[in-house]
Coordinates of C-alpha atoms in Angstrom, one line a residue:
X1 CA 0.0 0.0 0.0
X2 CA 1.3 3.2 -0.6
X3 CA 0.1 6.7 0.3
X4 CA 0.9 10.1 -0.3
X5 CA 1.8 12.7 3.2
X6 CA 3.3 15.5 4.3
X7 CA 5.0 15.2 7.9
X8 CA 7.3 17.5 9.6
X9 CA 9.1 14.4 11.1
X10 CA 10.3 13.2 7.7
X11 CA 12.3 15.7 7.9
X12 CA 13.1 15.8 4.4
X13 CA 13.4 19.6 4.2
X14 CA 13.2 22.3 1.3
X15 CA 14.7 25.8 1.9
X16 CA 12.6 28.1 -0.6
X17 CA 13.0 31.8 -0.6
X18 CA 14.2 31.3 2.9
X19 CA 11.4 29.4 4.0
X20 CA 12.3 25.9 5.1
X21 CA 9.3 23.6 3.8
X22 CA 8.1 19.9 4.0
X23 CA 8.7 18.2 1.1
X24 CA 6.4 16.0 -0.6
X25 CA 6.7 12.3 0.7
X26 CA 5.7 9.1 -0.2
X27 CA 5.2 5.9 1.9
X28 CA 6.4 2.5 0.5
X29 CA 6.0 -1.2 2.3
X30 CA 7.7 -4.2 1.5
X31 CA 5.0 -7.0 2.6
X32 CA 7.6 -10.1 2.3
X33 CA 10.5 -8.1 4.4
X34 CA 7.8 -6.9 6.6
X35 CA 9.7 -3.3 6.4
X36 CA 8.3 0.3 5.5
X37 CA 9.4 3.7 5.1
X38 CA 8.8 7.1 3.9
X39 CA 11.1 9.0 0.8
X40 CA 10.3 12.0 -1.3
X41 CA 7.8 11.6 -4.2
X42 CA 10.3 11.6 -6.9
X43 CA 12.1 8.8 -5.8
X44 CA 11.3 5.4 -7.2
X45 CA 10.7 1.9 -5.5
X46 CA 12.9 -1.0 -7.5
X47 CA 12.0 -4.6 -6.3
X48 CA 14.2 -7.4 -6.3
X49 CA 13.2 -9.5 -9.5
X50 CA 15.3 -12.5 -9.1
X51 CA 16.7 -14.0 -5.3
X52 CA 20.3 -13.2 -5.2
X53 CA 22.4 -16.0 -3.0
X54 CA 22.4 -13.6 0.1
X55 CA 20.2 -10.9 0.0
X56 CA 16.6 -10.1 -1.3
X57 CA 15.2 -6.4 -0.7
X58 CA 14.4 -3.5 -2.8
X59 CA 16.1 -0.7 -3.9
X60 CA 15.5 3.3 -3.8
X61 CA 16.7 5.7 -6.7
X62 CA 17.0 9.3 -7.0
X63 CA 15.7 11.0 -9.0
X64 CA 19.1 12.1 -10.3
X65 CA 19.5 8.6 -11.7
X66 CA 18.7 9.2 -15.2
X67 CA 21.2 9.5 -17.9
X68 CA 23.7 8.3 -14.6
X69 CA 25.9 4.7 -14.5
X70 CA 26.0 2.6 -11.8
X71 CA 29.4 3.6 -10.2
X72 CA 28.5 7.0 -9.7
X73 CA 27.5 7.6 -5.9
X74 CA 23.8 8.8 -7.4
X75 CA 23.4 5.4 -8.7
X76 CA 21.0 4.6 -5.8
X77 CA 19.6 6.7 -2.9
X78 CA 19.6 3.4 -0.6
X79 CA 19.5 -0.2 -0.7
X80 CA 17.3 -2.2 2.1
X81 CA 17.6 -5.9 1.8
X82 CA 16.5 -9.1 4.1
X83 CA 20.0 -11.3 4.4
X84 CA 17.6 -14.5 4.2
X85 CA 20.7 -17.1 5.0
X86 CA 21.6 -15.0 8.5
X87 CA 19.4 -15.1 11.5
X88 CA 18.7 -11.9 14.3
X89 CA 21.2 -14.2 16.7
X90 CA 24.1 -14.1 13.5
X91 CA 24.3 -10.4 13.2
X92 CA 27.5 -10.0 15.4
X93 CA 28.9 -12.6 13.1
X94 CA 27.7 -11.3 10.2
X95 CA 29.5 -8.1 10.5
X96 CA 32.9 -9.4 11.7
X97 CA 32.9 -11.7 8.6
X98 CA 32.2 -8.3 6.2
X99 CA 34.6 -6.6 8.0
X100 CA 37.4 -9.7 7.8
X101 CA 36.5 -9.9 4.4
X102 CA 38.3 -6.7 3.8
X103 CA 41.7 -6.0 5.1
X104 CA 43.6 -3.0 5.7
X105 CA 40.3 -1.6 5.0
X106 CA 39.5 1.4 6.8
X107 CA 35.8 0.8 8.3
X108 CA 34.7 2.3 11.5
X109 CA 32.3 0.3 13.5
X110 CA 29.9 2.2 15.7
X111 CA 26.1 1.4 17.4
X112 CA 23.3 3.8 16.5
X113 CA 19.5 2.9 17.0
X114 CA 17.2 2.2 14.0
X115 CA 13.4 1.7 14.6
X116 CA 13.8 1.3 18.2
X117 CA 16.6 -1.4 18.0
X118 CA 19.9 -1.3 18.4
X119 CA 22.0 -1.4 14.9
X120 CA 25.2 -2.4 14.3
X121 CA 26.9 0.6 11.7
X122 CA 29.9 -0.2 9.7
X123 CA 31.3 2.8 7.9
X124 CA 33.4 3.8 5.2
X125 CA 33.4 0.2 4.1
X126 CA 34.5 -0.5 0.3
X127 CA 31.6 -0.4 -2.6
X128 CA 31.5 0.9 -5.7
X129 CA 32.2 4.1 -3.5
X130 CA 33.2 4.1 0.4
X131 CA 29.7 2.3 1.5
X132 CA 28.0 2.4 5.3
X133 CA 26.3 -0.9 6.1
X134 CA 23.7 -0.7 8.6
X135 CA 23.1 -4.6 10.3
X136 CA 20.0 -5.0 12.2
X137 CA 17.7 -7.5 13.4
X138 CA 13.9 -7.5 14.2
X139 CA 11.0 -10.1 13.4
X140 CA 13.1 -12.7 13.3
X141 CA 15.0 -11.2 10.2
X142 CA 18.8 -10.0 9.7
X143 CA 18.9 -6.6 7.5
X144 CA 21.2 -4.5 6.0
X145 CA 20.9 -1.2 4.9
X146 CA 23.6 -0.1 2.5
X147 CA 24.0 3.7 1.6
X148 CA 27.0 4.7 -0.7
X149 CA 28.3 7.5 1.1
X150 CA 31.0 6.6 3.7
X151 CA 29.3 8.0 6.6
X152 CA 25.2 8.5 7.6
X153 CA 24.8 12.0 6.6
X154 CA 22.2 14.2 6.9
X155 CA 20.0 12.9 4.2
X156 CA 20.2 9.1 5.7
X157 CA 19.3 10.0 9.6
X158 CA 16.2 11.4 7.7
X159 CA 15.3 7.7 5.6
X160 CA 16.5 6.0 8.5
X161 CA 14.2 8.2 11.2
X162 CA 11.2 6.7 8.8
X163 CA 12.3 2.7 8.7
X164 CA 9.6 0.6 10.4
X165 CA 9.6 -2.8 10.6
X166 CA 6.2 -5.6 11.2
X167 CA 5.6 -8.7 10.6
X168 CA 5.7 -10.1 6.8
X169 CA 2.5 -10.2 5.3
X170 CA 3.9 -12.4 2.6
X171 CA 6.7 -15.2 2.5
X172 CA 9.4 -14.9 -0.1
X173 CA 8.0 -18.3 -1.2
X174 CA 5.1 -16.4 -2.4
X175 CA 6.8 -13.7 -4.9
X176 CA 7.9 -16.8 -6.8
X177 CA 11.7 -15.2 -7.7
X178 CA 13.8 -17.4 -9.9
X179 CA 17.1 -17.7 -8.2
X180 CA 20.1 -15.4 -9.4
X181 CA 22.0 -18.9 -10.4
X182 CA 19.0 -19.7 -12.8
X183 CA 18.9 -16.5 -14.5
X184 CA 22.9 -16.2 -15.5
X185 CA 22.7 -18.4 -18.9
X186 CA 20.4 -16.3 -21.3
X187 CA 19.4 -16.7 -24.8
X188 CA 22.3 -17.1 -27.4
X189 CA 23.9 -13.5 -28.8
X190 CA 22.0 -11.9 -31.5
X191 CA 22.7 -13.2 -34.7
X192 CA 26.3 -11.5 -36.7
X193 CA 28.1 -12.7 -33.7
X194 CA 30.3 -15.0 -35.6
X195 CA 30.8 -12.6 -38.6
X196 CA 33.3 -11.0 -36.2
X197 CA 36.6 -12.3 -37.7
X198 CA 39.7 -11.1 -36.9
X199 CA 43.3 -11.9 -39.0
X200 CA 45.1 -14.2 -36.3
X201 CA 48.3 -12.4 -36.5
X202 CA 46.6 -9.5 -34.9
X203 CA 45.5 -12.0 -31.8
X204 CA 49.1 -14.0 -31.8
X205 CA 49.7 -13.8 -28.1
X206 CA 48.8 -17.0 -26.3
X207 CA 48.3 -17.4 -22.7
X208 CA 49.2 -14.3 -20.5
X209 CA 51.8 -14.3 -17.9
X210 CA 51.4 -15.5 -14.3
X211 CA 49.5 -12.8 -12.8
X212 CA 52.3 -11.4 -10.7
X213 CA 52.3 -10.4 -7.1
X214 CA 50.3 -7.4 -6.6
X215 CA 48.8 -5.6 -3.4
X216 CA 45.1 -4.2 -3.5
X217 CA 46.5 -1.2 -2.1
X218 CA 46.3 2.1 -4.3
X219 CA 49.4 4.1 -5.0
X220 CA 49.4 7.8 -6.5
X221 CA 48.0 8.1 -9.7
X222 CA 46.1 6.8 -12.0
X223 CA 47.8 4.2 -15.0
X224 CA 47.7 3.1 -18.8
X225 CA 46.9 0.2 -19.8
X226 CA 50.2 -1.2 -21.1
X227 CA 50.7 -1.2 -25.1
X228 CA 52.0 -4.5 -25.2
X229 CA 49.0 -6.1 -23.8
X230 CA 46.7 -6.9 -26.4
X231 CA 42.6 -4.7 -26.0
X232 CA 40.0 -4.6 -28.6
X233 CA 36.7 -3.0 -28.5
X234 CA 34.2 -5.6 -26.8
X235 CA 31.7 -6.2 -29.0
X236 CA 31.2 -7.2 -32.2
X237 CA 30.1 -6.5 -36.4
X238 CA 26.6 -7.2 -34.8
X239 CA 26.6 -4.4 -32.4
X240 CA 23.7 -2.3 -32.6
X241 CA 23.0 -3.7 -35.9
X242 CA 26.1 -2.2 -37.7
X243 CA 28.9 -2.6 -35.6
X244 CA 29.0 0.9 -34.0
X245 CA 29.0 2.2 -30.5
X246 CA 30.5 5.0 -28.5
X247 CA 31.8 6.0 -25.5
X248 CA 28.9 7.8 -23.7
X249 CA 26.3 9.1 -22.9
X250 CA 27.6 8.3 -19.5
X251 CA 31.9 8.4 -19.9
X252 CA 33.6 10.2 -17.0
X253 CA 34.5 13.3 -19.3
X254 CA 30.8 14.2 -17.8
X255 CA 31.8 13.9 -14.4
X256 CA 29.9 10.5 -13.9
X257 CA 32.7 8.4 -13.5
X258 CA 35.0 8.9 -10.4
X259 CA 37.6 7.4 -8.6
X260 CA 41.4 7.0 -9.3
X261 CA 42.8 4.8 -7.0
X262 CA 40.2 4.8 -3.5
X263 CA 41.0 2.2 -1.8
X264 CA 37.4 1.9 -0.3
X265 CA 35.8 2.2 -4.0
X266 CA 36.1 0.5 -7.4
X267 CA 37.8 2.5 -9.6
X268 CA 36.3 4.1 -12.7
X269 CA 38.0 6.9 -13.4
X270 CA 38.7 5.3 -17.1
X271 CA 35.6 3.5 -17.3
X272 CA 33.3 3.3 -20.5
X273 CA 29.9 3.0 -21.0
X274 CA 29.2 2.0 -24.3
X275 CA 25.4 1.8 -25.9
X276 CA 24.3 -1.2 -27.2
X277 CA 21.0 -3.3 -27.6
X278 CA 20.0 -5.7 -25.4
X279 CA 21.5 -9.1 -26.5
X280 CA 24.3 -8.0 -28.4
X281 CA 26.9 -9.9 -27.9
X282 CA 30.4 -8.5 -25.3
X283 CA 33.8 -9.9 -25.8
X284 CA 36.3 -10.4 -23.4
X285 CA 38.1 -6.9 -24.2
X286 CA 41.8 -8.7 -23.9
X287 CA 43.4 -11.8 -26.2
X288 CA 43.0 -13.9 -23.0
X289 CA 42.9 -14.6 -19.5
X290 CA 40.6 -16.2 -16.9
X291 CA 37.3 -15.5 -15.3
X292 CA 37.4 -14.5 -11.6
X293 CA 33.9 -13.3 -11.2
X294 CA 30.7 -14.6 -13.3
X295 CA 27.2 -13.3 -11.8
X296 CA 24.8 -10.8 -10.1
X297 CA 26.8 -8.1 -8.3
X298 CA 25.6 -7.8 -4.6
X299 CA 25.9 -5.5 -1.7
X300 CA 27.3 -2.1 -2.3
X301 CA 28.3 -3.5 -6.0
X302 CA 24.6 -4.6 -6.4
X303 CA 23.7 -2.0 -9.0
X304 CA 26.2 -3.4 -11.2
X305 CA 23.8 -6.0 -12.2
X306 CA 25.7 -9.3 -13.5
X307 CA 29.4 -8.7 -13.7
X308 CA 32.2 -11.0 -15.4
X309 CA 35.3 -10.2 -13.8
X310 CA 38.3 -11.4 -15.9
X311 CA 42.3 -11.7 -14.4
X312 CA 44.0 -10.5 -17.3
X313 CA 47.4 -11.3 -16.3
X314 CA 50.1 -9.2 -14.3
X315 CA 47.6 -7.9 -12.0
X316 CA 45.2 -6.3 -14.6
X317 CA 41.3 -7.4 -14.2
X318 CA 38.3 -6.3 -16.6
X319 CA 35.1 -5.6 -15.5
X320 CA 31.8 -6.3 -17.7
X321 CA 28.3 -5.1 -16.0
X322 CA 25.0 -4.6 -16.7
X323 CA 25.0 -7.9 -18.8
X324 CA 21.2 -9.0 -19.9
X325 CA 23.0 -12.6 -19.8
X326 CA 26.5 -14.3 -18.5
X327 CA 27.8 -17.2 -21.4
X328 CA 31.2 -17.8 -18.8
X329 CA 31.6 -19.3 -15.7
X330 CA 34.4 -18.7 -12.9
X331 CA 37.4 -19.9 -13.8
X332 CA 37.3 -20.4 -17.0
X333 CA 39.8 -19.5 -19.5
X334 CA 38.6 -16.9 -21.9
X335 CA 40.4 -15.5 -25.5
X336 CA 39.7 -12.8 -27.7
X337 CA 37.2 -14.4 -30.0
X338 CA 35.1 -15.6 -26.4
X339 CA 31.5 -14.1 -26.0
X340 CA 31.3 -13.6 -22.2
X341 CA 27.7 -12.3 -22.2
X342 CA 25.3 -10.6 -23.8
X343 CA 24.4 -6.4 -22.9
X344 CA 21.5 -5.7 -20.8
X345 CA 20.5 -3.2 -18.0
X346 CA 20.6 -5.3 -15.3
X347 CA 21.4 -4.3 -11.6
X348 CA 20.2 -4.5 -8.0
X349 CA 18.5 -7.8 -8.6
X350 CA 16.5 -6.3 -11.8
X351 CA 17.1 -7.0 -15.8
X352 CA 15.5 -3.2 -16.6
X353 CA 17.3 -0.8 -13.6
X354 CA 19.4 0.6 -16.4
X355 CA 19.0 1.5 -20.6
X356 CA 21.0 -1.3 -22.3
X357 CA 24.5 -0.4 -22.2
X358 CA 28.3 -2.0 -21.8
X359 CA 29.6 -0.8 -18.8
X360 CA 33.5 -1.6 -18.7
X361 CA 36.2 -1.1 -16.8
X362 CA 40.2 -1.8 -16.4
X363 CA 42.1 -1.9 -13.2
X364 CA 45.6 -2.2 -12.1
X365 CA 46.2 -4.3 -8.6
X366 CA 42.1 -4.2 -7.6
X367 CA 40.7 -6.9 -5.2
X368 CA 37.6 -8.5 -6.1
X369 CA 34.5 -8.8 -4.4
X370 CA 30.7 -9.0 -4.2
X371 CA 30.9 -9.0 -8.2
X372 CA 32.6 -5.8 -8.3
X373 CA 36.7 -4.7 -7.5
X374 CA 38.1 -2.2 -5.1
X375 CA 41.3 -0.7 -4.9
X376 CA 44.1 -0.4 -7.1
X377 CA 44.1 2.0 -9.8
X378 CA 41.8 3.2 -12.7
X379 CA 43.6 2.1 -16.5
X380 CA 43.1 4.4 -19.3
X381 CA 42.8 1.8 -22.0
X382 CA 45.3 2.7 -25.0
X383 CA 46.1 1.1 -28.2
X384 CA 42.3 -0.8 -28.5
X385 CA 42.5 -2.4 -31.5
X386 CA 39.1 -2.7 -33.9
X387 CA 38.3 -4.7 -37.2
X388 CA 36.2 -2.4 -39.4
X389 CA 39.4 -1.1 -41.5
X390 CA 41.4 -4.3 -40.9
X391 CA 42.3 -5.5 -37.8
X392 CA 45.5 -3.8 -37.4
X393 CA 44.0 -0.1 -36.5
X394 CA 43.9 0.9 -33.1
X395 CA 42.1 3.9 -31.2
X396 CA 45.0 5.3 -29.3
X397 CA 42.8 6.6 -27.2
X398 CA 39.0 6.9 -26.3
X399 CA 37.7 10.2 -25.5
X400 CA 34.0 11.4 -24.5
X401 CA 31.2 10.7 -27.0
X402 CA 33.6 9.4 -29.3
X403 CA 32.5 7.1 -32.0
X404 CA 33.6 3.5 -32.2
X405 CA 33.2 0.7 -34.2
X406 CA 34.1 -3.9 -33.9

């Protein structure tokens, strides 16, 4: 049920002209988490549409969220979600093993109340951006509330102040979700997928090296991807229906993609996003290496929808998100000519939170987890080699907007 209020103790607060006004608010309840809560109109409600192995919850985004990628901080406003493998008695465990999960990270622990019960708060904890977790148990239920901002500001007191919880009106049996697992293997690539053949002697490079040792700690700067590793664009003649693409609408030359070398945050200062249609088919951007991560990102990654994670050798990892389906699974071996998905919009447990789009990223000495990395550095892909002209031509590097074709 949802209805529409105004309510000083919201407190989400407009200052107009000088006068500090009650902004518009809407109620929204969760009948199978038993959870409620009130957030200005504008902000919209996204349900969990498949059971993800830990979590199930929904998923509120700002109304700044259009046009926006999933790494920047606006990608959601907050993220509620039922941890249905934990029970109330597990949340001290729970929140040592996120914090051991994460070393040399930098999260402060401290206890706040939510609803009336004590929480458990776990700041500046790594996401796609320094994340706070809030753990807390009621109705016989283990939550976590995850805001991507490294500390409960203003903004989250107010959301939090709202949080109710009651009894379930509805088991999770009921909303019938398929399971993430089921949903990974999609439909085969639209058809041109195999038209995309390359001269081998462009791809001559074999295995890559031993991945050497590297520390998930960030240095100064960001880096290049090195020359003498072999990158193509990832996707194929069948992209979009002529081979095309770009980098935009959402590149960080518009200030959407931030982040260098955070230690707390994936890194995307380099990232593309790259428009294409649902289905077509995504490469594995490198002449070979082997799959690290294959399936729905969760937790503070979550909006990245499913992810294929791939070890490209001496420390260097590729990221794929947003994929519509995954064609890989974790550690296997990938080439250049392997179709590791298909593009989609997925994220936060939903095939349609984003428009279709590529979302990819390089990264120098970055630690993987909950289908996303964190640490290390941002690399500027250089020397990306495409086919259209003969697979010797390269972009020697990809700016804004730019157009780009297989």
């Amino acid at each position: 049920m949802k209805t529409i209020m105004r309510s000083a103790g919201v407190l989400w607060l407009l200052a107009s002209a000088g006068v500090v006004q009650a902004e518009p608010v809407q109620a929204h309840r969760d009948e199978v988490l038993g959870v409620s809560l009130s957030h200005p109109s504008e902000v919209r409600v996204v349900t969990d549409e498949v059971l993800l192995e830990q979590e199930h919850g929904f998923t509120l985004v700002p109304p700044e969220r259009e046009g926006r990628d999933a790494e920047s901080a606006d990608a959601m406003l907050m993220r509620v979600v039922w941890l249905h493998q934990e029970s109330p008695e597990t949340l001290e465990a729970a929140a040592r093993r996120f914090t051991e999960a994460f070393p040399g990270a930098d999260i402060q622990r401290r206890e706040v109340k939510v609803a009336g019960r004590q929480a458990l708060v776990l700041e500046n904890a790594p996401g796609l951006v320094p994340t706070t977790y809030v753990y807390v148990a009621a109705e016989g239920k283990l939550f976590q509330v995850i805001y991507p901002r490294p500390t409960l500001d203003e903004r989250a007191q107010g959301l939090l102040r709202t949080l109710r919880f009651e009894p379930a009106r509805q088991s999770l049996r009921a909303r019938d979700l398929p399971r993430a697992a089921d949903t990974l293997f999609g439909p085969a690539p639209k058809p041109g997928a195999e038209s995309f053949l390359r001269s081998r002697s462009a791809l001559e490079a074999g295995r890559p090296e031993k991945p050497a040792d590297v520390t998930s700690l960030a240095v100064a700067g960001c880096v290049d991807y090195p020359t003498s590793k072999y990158l193509q664009t990832p996707f194929t003649a069948a992209a979009n229906g002529n081979g095309y693409s770009k980098a935009g609408p959402s590149y960080y030359g518009q200030g959407l993609h931030t982040g260098c070398n955070n230690t707390g945050s994936q890194n995307d200062y380099y990232a593309l996003d790259m428009p294409l249609r649902t289905g077509d088919a995504v490469l594995n951007p490198s002449n070979g290496g082997t799959v690290v991560w294959a399936g729905w990102a969760s937790g503070g990654w979550a909006s990245l929808g499913r992810t294929v994670i791939i070890d490209q050798g001496n420390g260097y990892k590729s990221l794929a998100a947003h994929l519509n389906s995954i064609n890989v699974a974790s550690g296997q071996y990938v080439n250049a000519d392997s179709v590791i998905g298909t593009a989609g919009g997925s994220g936060n447990g939903s095939n349609t939170y984003w428009g279709p789009h590529l979302h990819q990223g390089l990264y120098i000495n970055a630690a993987v987890s909950g289908g996303g990395t964190y640490g290390g550095q941002s690399a500027q892909p250089t020397n990306v080699h495409y086919c259209r002209s003969g697979c010797a031509n390269y972009y020697s590097f990809i700016g804004n907007q730019q157009s780009l074709s297989y």
